[in-house]
Amino acid sequence: MVEQTEKTRRKPRADAIRNRERLLAAAKTVFSRGGSDASLEAVARQAEVGIGTLYRHFPTRESLFEAVYRQEVDHLSELAEQLKDDAEPVDAVRRWLHANVQLVATKKGMLTALALAAYAPSELYAYSFDRLTTALGILLNRAVAAGQMRADVTPEDLLRALVGMCYMRDHPGWLEAVQRLVDVFVDGLCVGAAKAG
């Protein structure tokens, strides 16, 4: 077996990178509409590539679900980085939690697919849990350091509460109810003047 060195390992071609990104965007759209049962052919059609191109990038349905899930987790991590610089500490926590709820709302049809990807391989679960708790931890620690939020809550606590709130997603009007509950929850974590009015 020949070991590849940096020089012998080829970089992906520009068109291959574009095709992969198009496939991921198409998969998010198709899975949002049709859930985990949506056909991979529909994903390829939406991305305007052949089914062979899809399978070259994602040899299994699960590998495509996993890639979409990782991308969503990465977007939430990037949002935390933005919010830590652009928003007041409590508002940053609130906006990040609302973004998570909005993700659940817009990807409602994809939740089964994401659940399959998130809970099957332990490496993926570890990756997403680490990324999400780190992202939320940055925002929470900033709010605690500013004296605006309680210090006895962890990012894991907030994520567990959020997951519990989102279980309502199959009921009419759930989005508004959960967004309101997030606000009540965040207000309850605030210290003194930081509480929203």
CSV table of C-alpha atoms in Angstrom, one decimal, residues 6-14 16-17:
chain,number,residue,atom,x,y,z
A,6,GLU,CA,1.0,16.1,0.4
A,7,LYS,CA,2.4,16.4,-3.1
A,8,THR,CA,0.8,13.3,-4.5
A,9,ARG,CA,-2.6,13.9,-3.0
A,10,ARG,CA,-4.7,15.8,-5.5
A,11,LYS,CA,-6.9,18.7,-4.5
A,12,PRO,CA,-10.5,18.4,-5.5
A,13,ARG,CA,-11.2,20.0,-8.8
A,14,ALA,CA,-13.2,23.3,-8.7
A,16,ALA,CA,-16.2,18.8,-8.0
A,17,ILE,CA,-16.3,21.2,-5.1
